[in-house]
Amino acid sequence: VMAGCRPEYLPVVIAATEAACTDAFNLHGVLATTYFATPVIVVNGPIRHEIGLNCGGNLFGQGFRANATIGRALQLLVRNVGGGRPGGVDMSTLGQPGKFTCCVGENEEESGWEPLHVERGFSVDQSTVTVFPAWEPRQVRAAAVRQAVLDSVVDVASVLGTSLANDDSVGDHTIPVRQGQIVLTIGGASEFWDGWSKDDVRAYLHPRIRRSLADLKRVQAIKGEMQEGDEDRYVNLIPEPDDILLLYAGSPEASGYRCAVIHSELPKVASAAVTREVRVPPL
């Protein structure tokens, strides 16, 4: 009620809260970091249309009550019920707008791909929420050529300064310990991807989202002296291809392609995306 939710939004808020309170999501860890992390909610299934959730143009922007208030309700529960207040449990140094609210839906009807919740073990007619421990979305702009788009995503996903290319631990390491998940949100005409599945996109991206040992040592993400050959030895920043959560959303009317990369705050072993079914009680 404080967030402005309508009664029909409540099952989504409950499912998002259940997902955020799991050990796998580790809400305390997401809050206690000094970085920018926040729970981002992704909604799939029929409930999107029943509550008027925006899955299209201006996906992460303003103008849609369901998106704004569901995300806000979870944030208020975190603070007022869970005690995750700024300067206390919430230790974020700078924060980000998603800590006010961030809830989106997948544009399943315009996609030629299997939706996220089906990939994660649910049926297409079930409604679900997936909660992800996220940084802010980073826009990717590229020429409307498939390889150019994917290579641009690789560059944004592997940039130094993200949590995935960083390690605050003490001592010598041969690999960073912060390998984690990302969400890749794709918009634009689905025909742009004709002939490619989500698995094809992940198979292209996964081995390329990496940094050389030399790069990681320069920023002290890996401790130790530079060694000969470090420029040509690489470390993957994402554990497995399935740790690239692919979401088709945003306006389908844009020519070519639009997308955004959302980094995880913590390594996968500390916090990972969690999906829960939205249970709507019978009338």
Tab-separated table of C-alpha atoms in Angstrom:
chain	number	residue	atom	x	y	z
A	1	VAL	CA	0.000	0.000	0.000
A	2	MET	CA	2.815	2.408	0.872
A	3	ALA	CA	4.447	1.695	-2.488
A	4	GLY	CA	1.212	2.330	-4.446
A	5	CYS	CA	0.534	-1.283	-5.469
A	6	ARG	CA	-2.923	-2.360	-6.524
A	7	PRO	CA	-4.322	-5.500	-4.834
A	8	GLU	CA	-3.738	-7.632	-7.931
A	9	TYR	CA	0.007	-6.943	-7.720
A	10	LEU	CA	0.307	-8.632	-4.325
A	11	PRO	CA	1.080	-12.195	-5.556
A	12	VAL	CA	4.024	-10.805	-7.542
A	13	VAL	CA	5.323	-8.884	-4.524
A	14	ILE	CA	5.043	-12.017	-2.367
A	15	ALA	CA	6.909	-14.179	-4.898
A	16	ALA	CA	9.649	-11.556	-5.274
A	17	THR	CA	10.015	-11.348	-1.490
A	18	GLU	CA	10.237	-15.133	-1.176
A	19	ALA	CA	12.941	-15.237	-3.857
A	20	ALA	CA	14.927	-12.415	-2.241
A	21	CYS	CA	14.811	-14.135	1.164
A	22	THR	CA	16.450	-17.372	-0.013
A	23	ASP	CA	19.984	-18.336	0.992
A	24	ALA	CA	20.916	-18.567	-2.698
A	25	PHE	CA	20.046	-14.910	-3.258
A	26	ASN	CA	21.705	-13.801	0.001
A	27	LEU	CA	19.934	-10.461	0.428
A	28	HIS	CA	22.124	-9.460	3.363
A	29	GLY	CA	25.230	-9.857	1.221
A	30	VAL	CA	23.665	-7.824	-1.583
A	31	LEU	CA	22.870	-4.997	0.831
A	32	ALA	CA	26.026	-5.049	2.928
A	33	THR	CA	28.414	-4.448	0.015
A	34	THR	CA	29.713	-0.919	-0.513
A	35	TYR	CA	29.009	-1.188	-4.246
A	36	PHE	CA	25.740	-0.465	-6.082
A	37	ALA	CA	23.815	-3.725	-5.824
A	38	THR	CA	20.055	-4.048	-5.591
A	39	PRO	CA	17.409	-6.715	-6.241
A	40	VAL	CA	16.094	-6.447	-9.818
A	41	ILE	CA	12.791	-8.232	-10.500
A	42	VAL	CA	12.004	-9.921	-13.833
A	43	VAL	CA	8.414	-11.117	-14.351
A	44	ASN	CA	7.359	-13.846	-16.793
A	45	GLY	CA	4.110	-15.541	-17.723
A	46	PRO	CA	0.427	-14.528	-17.987
A	47	ILE	CA	0.473	-12.323	-14.877
A	48	ARG	CA	2.326	-9.642	-16.871
A	49	HIS	CA	-0.768	-8.816	-18.912
A	50	GLU	CA	-3.201	-9.266	-16.042
A	51	ILE	CA	-1.513	-6.451	-14.085
A	52	GLY	CA	-0.407	-4.250	-17.002
A	53	LEU	CA	3.336	-4.750	-16.524
A	54	ASN	CA	5.512	-3.037	-19.123
A	55	CYS	CA	7.713	-5.404	-21.141
A	56	GLY	CA	8.286	-3.122	-24.125
A	57	GLY	CA	9.527	0.368	-24.875
A	58	ASN	CA	11.172	2.381	-22.077
A	59	LEU	CA	11.556	-0.895	-20.205
A	60	PHE	CA	13.729	0.445	-17.384
A	61	GLY	CA	12.086	3.860	-17.425
A	62	GLN	CA	9.090	5.657	-16.019
A	63	GLY	CA	5.390	5.617	-16.824
A	64	PHE	CA	4.081	2.226	-15.695
A	65	ARG	CA	2.469	1.772	-12.312
A	66	ALA	CA	2.927	-1.998	-11.972
A	67	ASN	CA	6.659	-1.845	-12.720
A	68	ALA	CA	7.273	1.125	-10.448
A	69	THR	CA	5.267	-0.029	-7.458
A	70	ILE	CA	6.152	-3.742	-7.376
A	71	GLY	CA	9.856	-2.915	-7.320
A	72	ARG	CA	9.233	-0.187	-4.760
A	73	ALA	CA	7.217	-2.539	-2.532
A	74	LEU	CA	10.135	-4.971	-2.324
A	75	GLN	CA	12.515	-2.112	-1.502
A	76	LEU	CA	10.224	-0.854	1.283
A	77	LEU	CA	9.952	-4.361	2.734
A	78	VAL	CA	13.747	-4.623	2.726
A	79	ARG	CA	14.057	-1.357	4.647
A	80	ASN	CA	11.010	-1.224	6.920
A	81	VAL	CA	10.628	-4.918	7.711
A	82	GLY	CA	14.136	-6.258	7.146
A	83	GLY	CA	16.018	-3.279	8.544
A	84	GLY	CA	18.154	-2.797	5.417
A	85	ARG	CA	18.447	0.974	5.735
A	86	PRO	CA	21.114	3.159	4.091
A	87	GLY	CA	24.052	3.745	6.401
A	88	GLY	CA	23.152	0.673	8.450
A	89	VAL	CA	22.899	-2.765	6.860
A	90	ASP	CA	22.840	-1.083	3.427
A	91	MET	CA	26.434	0.078	3.043
A	92	SER	CA	26.329	1.208	-0.606
A	93	THR	CA	28.719	4.115	-1.133
A	94	LEU	CA	26.941	5.728	-4.099
A	95	GLY	CA	23.789	3.692	-4.713
A	96	GLN	CA	21.856	3.715	-7.984
A	97	PRO	CA	18.289	4.419	-9.185
A	98	GLY	CA	17.450	0.710	-9.108
A	99	LYS	CA	17.618	0.867	-5.318
A	100	PHE	CA	14.438	2.928	-5.492
A	101	THR	CA	12.680	0.477	-7.820
A	102	CYS	CA	13.446	-1.916	-10.676
A	103	CYS	CA	10.874	-4.380	-12.002
A	104	VAL	CA	10.533	-5.423	-15.661
A	105	GLY	CA	8.860	-8.121	-17.720
A	106	GLU	CA	10.013	-10.224	-20.645
A	107	ASN	CA	8.375	-9.442	-23.993
A	108	GLU	CA	7.585	-13.101	-24.641
A	109	GLU	CA	5.033	-12.506	-27.397
A	110	GLU	CA	7.476	-10.602	-29.640
A	111	SER	CA	10.361	-12.979	-29.030
A	112	GLY	CA	11.327	-15.919	-31.200
A	113	TRP	CA	13.046	-17.480	-28.188
A	114	GLU	CA	12.049	-19.573	-25.197
A	115	PRO	CA	11.267	-17.210	-22.308
A	116	LEU	CA	13.506	-16.985	-19.267
A	117	HIS	CA	11.211	-18.842	-16.865
A	118	VAL	CA	10.840	-21.804	-19.258
A	119	GLU	CA	14.626	-22.024	-19.489
A	120	ARG	CA	14.667	-22.103	-15.686
A	121	GLY	CA	12.311	-25.087	-15.440
A	122	PHE	CA	8.784	-23.635	-15.455
A	123	SER	CA	6.019	-24.066	-18.011
A	124	VAL	CA	5.073	-21.274	-20.389
A	125	ASP	CA	1.648	-20.841	-18.752
A	126	GLN	CA	3.091	-20.402	-15.259
A	127	SER	CA	3.817	-16.920	-13.925
A	128	THR	CA	7.139	-16.352	-12.198
A	129	VAL	CA	9.481	-13.727	-10.835
A	130	THR	CA	13.260	-13.922	-11.074
A	131	VAL	CA	15.233	-11.776	-8.639
A	132	PHE	CA	18.787	-10.849	-9.624
A	133	PRO	CA	21.511	-9.157	-7.488
A	134	ALA	CA	22.203	-6.347	-9.906
A	135	TRP	CA	24.198	-3.304	-10.744
A	136	GLU	CA	22.611	-0.658	-12.970
A	137	PRO	CA	21.850	-1.515	-16.642
A	138	ARG	CA	24.650	-0.542	-19.034
A	139	GLN	CA	23.461	0.316	-22.526
A	140	VAL	CA	25.213	-1.286	-25.494
A	141	ARG	CA	25.220	0.620	-28.759
A	142	ALA	CA	26.465	-1.074	-31.915
A	143	ALA	CA	25.993	-1.225	-35.660
A	144	ALA	CA	23.009	-3.358	-36.676
A	145	VAL	CA	25.224	-6.299	-37.603
A	146	ARG	CA	24.958	-9.416	-35.504
A	147	GLN	CA	28.661	-9.924	-34.826
A	148	ALA	CA	29.162	-6.213	-34.132
A	149	VAL	CA	26.396	-6.356	-31.554
A	150	LEU	CA	27.745	-9.445	-29.838
A	151	ASP	CA	31.316	-8.158	-29.797
A	152	SER	CA	30.078	-4.893	-28.287
A	153	VAL	CA	28.247	-6.856	-25.584
A	154	VAL	CA	31.482	-8.722	-24.860
A	155	ASP	CA	33.347	-5.437	-24.415
A	156	VAL	CA	30.759	-3.998	-22.018
A	157	ALA	CA	30.377	-7.260	-20.061
A	158	SER	CA	34.152	-7.673	-19.581
A	159	VAL	CA	35.071	-4.103	-18.677
A	160	LEU	CA	37.522	-3.644	-15.820
A	161	GLY	CA	35.923	-2.083	-12.764
A	162	THR	CA	32.941	-4.409	-12.597
A	163	SER	CA	32.563	-6.778	-9.674
A	164	LEU	CA	33.308	-9.718	-11.994
A	165	ALA	CA	36.781	-8.376	-12.859
A	166	ASN	CA	37.721	-7.535	-9.299
A	167	ASP	CA	38.887	-9.263	-6.155
A	168	ASP	CA	39.334	-7.653	-2.753
A	169	SER	CA	40.876	-10.701	-1.097
A	170	VAL	CA	44.344	-10.698	0.418
A	171	GLY	CA	47.171	-12.885	-0.854
A	172	ASP	CA	48.330	-14.341	-4.137
A	173	HIS	CA	45.791	-15.663	-6.629
A	174	THR	CA	46.037	-17.334	-9.986
A	175	ILE	CA	42.417	-16.546	-10.901
A	176	PRO	CA	39.900	-14.006	-9.557
A	177	VAL	CA	37.203	-15.408	-7.270
A	178	ARG	CA	34.366	-13.137	-8.352
A	179	GLN	CA	33.034	-15.018	-11.387
A	180	GLY	CA	29.318	-14.247	-11.522
A	181	GLN	CA	26.176	-14.014	-13.600
A	182	ILE	CA	24.957	-11.282	-15.936
A	183	VAL	CA	21.579	-10.384	-17.399
A	184	LEU	CA	21.603	-9.474	-21.083
A	185	THR	CA	18.428	-7.646	-22.126
A	186	ILE	CA	17.837	-7.614	-25.870
A	187	GLY	CA	15.344	-5.412	-27.713
A	188	GLY	CA	14.712	-4.540	-31.347
A	189	ALA	CA	13.238	-6.675	-34.098
A	190	SER	CA	13.345	-10.389	-33.246
A	191	GLU	CA	14.011	-11.160	-36.938
A	192	PHE	CA	17.494	-9.764	-36.369
A	193	TRP	CA	18.267	-13.038	-34.544
A	194	ASP	CA	16.648	-15.449	-37.020
A	195	GLY	CA	18.622	-18.692	-37.062
A	196	TRP	CA	20.149	-18.103	-33.613
A	197	SER	CA	18.849	-19.566	-30.373
A	198	LYS	CA	19.549	-18.211	-26.893
A	199	ASP	CA	22.083	-21.018	-26.519
A	200	ASP	CA	23.832	-19.862	-29.716
A	201	VAL	CA	24.130	-16.333	-28.303
A	202	ARG	CA	25.475	-17.651	-24.996
A	203	ALA	CA	27.924	-19.981	-26.741
A	204	TYR	CA	29.353	-17.006	-28.627
A	205	LEU	CA	29.557	-14.706	-25.615
A	206	HIS	CA	30.730	-16.970	-22.818
A	207	PRO	CA	34.296	-17.764	-23.984
A	208	ARG	CA	34.830	-14.128	-24.986
A	209	ILE	CA	33.741	-12.448	-21.741
A	210	ARG	CA	37.176	-12.587	-20.190
A	211	ARG	CA	40.266	-10.541	-19.314
A	212	SER	CA	43.936	-11.309	-19.625
A	213	LEU	CA	46.007	-12.026	-16.549
A	214	ALA	CA	48.020	-8.915	-17.433
A	215	ASP	CA	44.909	-6.691	-17.367
A	216	LEU	CA	43.752	-8.140	-14.062
A	217	LYS	CA	47.165	-7.768	-12.473
A	218	ARG	CA	47.441	-4.129	-13.611
A	219	VAL	CA	44.372	-3.236	-11.562
A	220	GLN	CA	45.350	-5.676	-8.771
A	221	ALA	CA	42.276	-7.827	-9.295
A	222	ILE	CA	44.854	-10.608	-9.232
A	223	LYS	CA	47.782	-10.215	-6.872
A	224	GLY	CA	51.302	-11.007	-7.968
A	225	GLU	CA	54.092	-9.865	-10.253
A	226	MET	CA	53.577	-9.657	-13.996
A	227	GLN	CA	54.889	-12.765	-15.738
A	228	GLU	CA	55.929	-13.362	-19.324
A	229	GLY	CA	52.924	-14.541	-21.279
A	230	ASP	CA	50.317	-12.899	-19.016
A	231	GLU	CA	49.064	-10.815	-21.965
A	232	ASP	CA	48.044	-14.038	-23.712
A	233	ARG	CA	46.537	-15.934	-20.784
A	234	TYR	CA	42.880	-15.265	-20.046
A	235	VAL	CA	40.382	-15.735	-17.241
A	236	ASN	CA	36.657	-16.175	-17.929
A	237	LEU	CA	34.526	-13.776	-15.871
A	238	ILE	CA	31.323	-15.858	-16.086
A	239	PRO	CA	31.373	-19.452	-14.760
A	240	GLU	CA	29.108	-21.181	-17.308
A	241	PRO	CA	27.144	-20.201	-20.449
A	242	ASP	CA	23.864	-20.636	-18.509
A	243	ASP	CA	25.027	-17.865	-16.174
A	244	ILE	CA	24.209	-15.419	-18.980
A	245	LEU	CA	20.494	-14.790	-18.343
A	246	LEU	CA	19.065	-13.721	-21.684
A	247	LEU	CA	15.944	-11.557	-21.604
A	248	TYR	CA	14.104	-10.427	-24.736
A	249	ALA	CA	12.418	-7.159	-23.767
A	250	GLY	CA	12.052	-3.542	-24.793
A	251	SER	CA	10.514	-2.109	-27.921
A	252	PRO	CA	10.362	-4.518	-30.877
A	253	GLU	CA	9.981	-1.577	-33.264
A	254	ALA	CA	13.575	-0.343	-33.129
A	255	SER	CA	15.524	-1.009	-36.279
A	256	GLY	CA	18.349	-3.457	-35.814
A	257	TYR	CA	19.149	-4.000	-32.214
A	258	ARG	CA	19.214	-2.510	-28.716
A	259	CYS	CA	20.406	-4.131	-25.520
A	260	ALA	CA	21.663	-3.664	-21.977
A	261	VAL	CA	24.099	-5.593	-19.796
A	262	ILE	CA	23.407	-5.904	-16.067
A	263	HIS	CA	26.297	-7.162	-13.954
A	264	SER	CA	25.876	-9.154	-10.781
A	265	GLU	CA	27.251	-7.623	-7.608
A	266	LEU	CA	28.648	-10.794	-6.024
A	267	PRO	CA	30.279	-14.002	-7.255
A	268	LYS	CA	27.767	-16.715	-8.077
A	269	VAL	CA	28.748	-18.707	-4.985
A	270	ALA	CA	27.650	-15.750	-2.829
A	271	SER	CA	24.515	-14.586	-4.664
A	272	ALA	CA	22.676	-15.869	-7.709
A	273	ALA	CA	19.409	-15.313	-9.547
A	274	VAL	CA	16.430	-17.060	-7.952
A	275	THR	CA	13.097	-17.799	-9.673
A	276	ARG	CA	9.809	-18.384	-7.853
A	277	GLU	CA	6.292	-19.105	-9.117
A	278	VAL	CA	3.657	-16.421	-8.650
A	279	ARG	CA	0.749	-18.138	-6.893
A	280	VAL	CA	-2.562	-16.377	-7.477
A	281	PRO	CA	-5.291	-17.550	-5.056
A	282	PRO	CA	-8.578	-18.658	-6.641
A	283	LEU	CA	-11.436	-16.167	-6.611
